[in-house]
PDB file of C-alpha atoms in Angstrom:
ATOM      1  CA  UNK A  11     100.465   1.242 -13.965  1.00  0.00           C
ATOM      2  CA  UNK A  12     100.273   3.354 -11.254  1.00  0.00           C
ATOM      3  CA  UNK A  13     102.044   6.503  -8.962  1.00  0.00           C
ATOM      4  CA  UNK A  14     101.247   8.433  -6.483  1.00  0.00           C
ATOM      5  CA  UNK A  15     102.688  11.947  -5.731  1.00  0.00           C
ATOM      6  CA  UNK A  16     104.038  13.828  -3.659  1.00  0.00           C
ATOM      7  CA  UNK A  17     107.021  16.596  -2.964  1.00  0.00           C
ATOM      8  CA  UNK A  18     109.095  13.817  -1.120  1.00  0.00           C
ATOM      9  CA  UNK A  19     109.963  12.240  -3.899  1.00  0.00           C
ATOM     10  CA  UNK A  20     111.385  14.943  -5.738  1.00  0.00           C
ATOM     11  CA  UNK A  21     115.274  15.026  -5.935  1.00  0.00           C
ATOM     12  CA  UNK A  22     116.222  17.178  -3.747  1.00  0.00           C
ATOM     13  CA  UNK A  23     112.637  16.677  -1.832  1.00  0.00           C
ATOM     14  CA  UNK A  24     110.113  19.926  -2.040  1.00  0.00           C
ATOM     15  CA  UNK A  25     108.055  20.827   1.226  1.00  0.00           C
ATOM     16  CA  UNK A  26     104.798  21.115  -0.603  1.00  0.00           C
ATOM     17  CA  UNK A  27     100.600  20.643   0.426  1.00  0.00           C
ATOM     18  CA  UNK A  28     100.825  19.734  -3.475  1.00  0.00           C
ATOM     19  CA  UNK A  29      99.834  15.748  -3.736  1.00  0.00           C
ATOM     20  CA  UNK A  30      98.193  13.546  -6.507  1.00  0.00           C
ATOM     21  CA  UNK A  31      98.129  10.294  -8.341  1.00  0.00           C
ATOM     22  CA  UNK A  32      98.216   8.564 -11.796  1.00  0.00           C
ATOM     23  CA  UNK A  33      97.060   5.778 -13.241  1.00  0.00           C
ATOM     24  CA  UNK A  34      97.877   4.581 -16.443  1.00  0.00           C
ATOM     25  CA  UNK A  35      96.990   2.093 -19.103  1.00  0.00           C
ATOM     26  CA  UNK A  36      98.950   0.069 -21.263  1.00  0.00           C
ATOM     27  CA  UNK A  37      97.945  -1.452 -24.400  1.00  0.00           C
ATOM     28  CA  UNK A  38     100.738  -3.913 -25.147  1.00  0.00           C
ATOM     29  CA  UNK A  39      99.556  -3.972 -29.375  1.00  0.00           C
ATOM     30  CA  UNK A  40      99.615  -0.836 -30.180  1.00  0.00           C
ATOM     31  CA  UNK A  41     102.477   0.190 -27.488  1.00  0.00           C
ATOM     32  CA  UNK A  42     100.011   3.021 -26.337  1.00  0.00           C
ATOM     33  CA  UNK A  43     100.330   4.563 -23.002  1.00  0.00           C
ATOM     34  CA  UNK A  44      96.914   6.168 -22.075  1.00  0.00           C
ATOM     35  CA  UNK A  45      96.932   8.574 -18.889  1.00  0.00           C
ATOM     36  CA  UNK A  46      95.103  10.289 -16.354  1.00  0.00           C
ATOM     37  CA  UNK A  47      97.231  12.356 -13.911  1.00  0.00           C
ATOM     38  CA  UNK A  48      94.967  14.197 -10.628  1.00  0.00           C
ATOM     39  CA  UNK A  49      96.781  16.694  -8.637  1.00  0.00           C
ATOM     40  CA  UNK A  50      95.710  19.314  -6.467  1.00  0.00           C
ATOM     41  CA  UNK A  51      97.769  21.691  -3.448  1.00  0.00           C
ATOM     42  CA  UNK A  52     100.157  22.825  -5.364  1.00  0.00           C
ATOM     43  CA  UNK A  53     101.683  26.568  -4.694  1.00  0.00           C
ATOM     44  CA  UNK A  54     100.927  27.631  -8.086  1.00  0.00           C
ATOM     45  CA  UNK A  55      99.658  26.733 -11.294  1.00  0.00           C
ATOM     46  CA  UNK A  56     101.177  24.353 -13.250  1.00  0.00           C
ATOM     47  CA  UNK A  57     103.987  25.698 -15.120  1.00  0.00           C
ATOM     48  CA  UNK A  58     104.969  21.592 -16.786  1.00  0.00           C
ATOM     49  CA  UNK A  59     104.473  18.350 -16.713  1.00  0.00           C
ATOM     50  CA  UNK A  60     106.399  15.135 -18.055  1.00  0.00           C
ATOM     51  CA  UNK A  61     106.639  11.842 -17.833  1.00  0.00           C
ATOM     52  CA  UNK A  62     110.781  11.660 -17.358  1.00  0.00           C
ATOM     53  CA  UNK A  63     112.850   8.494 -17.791  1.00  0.00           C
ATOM     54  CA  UNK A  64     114.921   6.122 -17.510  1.00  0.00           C
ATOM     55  CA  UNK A  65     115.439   6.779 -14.111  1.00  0.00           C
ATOM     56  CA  UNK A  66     115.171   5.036 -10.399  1.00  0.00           C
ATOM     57  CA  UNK A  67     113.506   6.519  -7.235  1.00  0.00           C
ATOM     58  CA  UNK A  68     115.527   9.576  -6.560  1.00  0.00           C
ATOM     59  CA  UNK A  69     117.386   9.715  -9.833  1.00  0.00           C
ATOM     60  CA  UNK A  70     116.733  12.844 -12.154  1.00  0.00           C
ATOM     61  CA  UNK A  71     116.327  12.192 -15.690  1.00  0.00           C
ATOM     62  CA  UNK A  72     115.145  14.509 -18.834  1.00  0.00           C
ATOM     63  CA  UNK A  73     111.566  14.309 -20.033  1.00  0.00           C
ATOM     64  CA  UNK A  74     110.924  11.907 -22.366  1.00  0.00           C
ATOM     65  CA  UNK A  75     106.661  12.388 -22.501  1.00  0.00           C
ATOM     66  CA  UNK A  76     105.474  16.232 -22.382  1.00  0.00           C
ATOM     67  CA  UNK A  77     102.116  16.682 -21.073  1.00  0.00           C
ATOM     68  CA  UNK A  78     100.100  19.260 -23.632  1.00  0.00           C
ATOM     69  CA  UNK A  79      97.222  20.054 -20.941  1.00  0.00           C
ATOM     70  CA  UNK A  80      98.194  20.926 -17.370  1.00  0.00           C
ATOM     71  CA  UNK A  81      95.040  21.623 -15.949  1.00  0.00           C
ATOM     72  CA  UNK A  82      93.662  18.643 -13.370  1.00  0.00           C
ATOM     73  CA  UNK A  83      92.532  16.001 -14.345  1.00  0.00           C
ATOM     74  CA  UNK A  84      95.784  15.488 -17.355  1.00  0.00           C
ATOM     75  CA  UNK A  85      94.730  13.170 -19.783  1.00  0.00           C
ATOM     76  CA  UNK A  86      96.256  12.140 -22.923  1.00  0.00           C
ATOM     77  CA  UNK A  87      97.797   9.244 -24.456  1.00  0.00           C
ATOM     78  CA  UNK A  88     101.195   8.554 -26.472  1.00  0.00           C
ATOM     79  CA  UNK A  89     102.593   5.596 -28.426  1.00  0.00           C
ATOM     80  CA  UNK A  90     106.106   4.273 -27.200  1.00  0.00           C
ATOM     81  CA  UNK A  91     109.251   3.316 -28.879  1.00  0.00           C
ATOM     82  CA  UNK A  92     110.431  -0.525 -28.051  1.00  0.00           C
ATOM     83  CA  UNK A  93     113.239   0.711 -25.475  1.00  0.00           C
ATOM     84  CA  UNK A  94     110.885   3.362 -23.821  1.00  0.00           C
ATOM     85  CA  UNK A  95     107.966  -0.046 -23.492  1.00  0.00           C
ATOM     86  CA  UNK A  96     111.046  -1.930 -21.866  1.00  0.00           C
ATOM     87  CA  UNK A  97     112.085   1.081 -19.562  1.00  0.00           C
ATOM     88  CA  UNK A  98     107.946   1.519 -18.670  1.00  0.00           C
ATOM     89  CA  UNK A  99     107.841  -1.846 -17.275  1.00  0.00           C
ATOM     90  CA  UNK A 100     111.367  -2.042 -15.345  1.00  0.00           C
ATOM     91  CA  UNK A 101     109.792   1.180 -13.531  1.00  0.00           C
ATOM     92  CA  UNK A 102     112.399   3.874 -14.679  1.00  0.00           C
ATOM     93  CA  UNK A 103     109.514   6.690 -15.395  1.00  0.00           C
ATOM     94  CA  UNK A 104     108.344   8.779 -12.998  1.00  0.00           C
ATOM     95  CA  UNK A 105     105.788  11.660 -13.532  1.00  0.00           C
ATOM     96  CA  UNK A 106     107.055  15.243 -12.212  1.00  0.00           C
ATOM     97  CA  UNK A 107     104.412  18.361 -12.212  1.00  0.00           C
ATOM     98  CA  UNK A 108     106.048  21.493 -12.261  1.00  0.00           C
ATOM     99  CA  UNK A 109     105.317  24.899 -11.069  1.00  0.00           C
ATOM    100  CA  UNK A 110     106.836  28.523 -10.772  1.00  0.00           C
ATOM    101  CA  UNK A 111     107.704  28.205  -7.233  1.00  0.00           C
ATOM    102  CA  UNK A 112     109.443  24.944  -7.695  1.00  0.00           C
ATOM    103  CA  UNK A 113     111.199  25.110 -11.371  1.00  0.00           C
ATOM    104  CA  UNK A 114     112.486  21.704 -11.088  1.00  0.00           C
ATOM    105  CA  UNK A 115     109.504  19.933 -10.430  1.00  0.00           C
ATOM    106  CA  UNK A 116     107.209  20.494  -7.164  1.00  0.00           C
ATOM    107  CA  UNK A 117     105.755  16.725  -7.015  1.00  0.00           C
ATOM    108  CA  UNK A 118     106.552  13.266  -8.304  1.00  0.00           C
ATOM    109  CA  UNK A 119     105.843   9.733  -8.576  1.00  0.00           C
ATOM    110  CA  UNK A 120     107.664   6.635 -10.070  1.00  0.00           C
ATOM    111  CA  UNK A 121     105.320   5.205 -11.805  1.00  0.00           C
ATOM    112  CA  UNK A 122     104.574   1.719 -11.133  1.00  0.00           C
ATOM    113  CA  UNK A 123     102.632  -2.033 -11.906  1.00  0.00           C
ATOM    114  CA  UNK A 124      99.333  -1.856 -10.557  1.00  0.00           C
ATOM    115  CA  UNK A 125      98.798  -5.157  -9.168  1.00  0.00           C
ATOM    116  CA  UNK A 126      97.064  -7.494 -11.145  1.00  0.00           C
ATOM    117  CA  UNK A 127      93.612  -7.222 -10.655  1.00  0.00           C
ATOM    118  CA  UNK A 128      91.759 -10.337  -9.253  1.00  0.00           C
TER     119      UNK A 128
END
C-alpha cells in the first residue's frame, strides 16, 4: 500500500509547499499494518498525525490509527481489527499530517494498493 501527499487532497484543499509519501506493508497473518510516512514543507511542525477511515477521496472521517512519533521519517506499526483489514483494502484510509497553521490537517493521501510487484 501506498499514498502520496499533498494539501490538495485535503477537504477543503490547503495551499501548502508541505508534500510527502507513504508506503505501507501488510502482513495478511498477523493483520499488521507496518508504516513509514516521509514528509517535508510543511508551515510548521507537526502538531498530529493519523491514519483516518472509512472514508473516500475527499470525504472526512475521524482517526482511527494515531501516529505516536511525528518527526520525519514516521514509522510504526499497528494490528487491525477484521472490519478496519476490509476497509484497508477497499481504500477508505487516508493519512492526514497535521500542523498549527492548518488544525484540520495540512496534507493527505488515500492510501492505496501498490501494484503488484513483477
Amino acid at each position: 500500500f501506498k499514498a502520496t501527499l499533498d494539501g490538495s487532497q485535503q477537504s477543503p484543499p490547503v495551499t501548502t509547499k508541505g508534500k510527502g509519501t507513504a508506503t505501507f506493508t501488510f502482513d495478511t497473518a498477523k493483520k499488521k499494518l507496518s508504516w513509514n510516512v516521509k514528509y517535508s514543507g510543511l508551515s510548521g511542525p507537526a502538531t498530529a498525525a493519523h491514519i483516518h477511515g472509512p472514508a473516500a477521496k475527499g470525504e472526512n472521517a475521524d482517526p482511527v490509527i494515531p501516529f505516536k512519533k511525528l518527526k520525519s521519517p514516521i514509522k510504526g506499526s499497528a494490528t487491525l481489527t477484521d472490519t478496519q483489514v476490509t476497509d484497508l483494502e477497499a481504500g477508505k484510509y487516508y493519512v492526514n499530517i497535521h500542523t498549527a497553521a492548518n488544525k484540520d490537517g495540512e496534507i493527505r493521501g488515500q492510501i492505496e494498493k501498490a501494484a503488484a510487484a513483477m
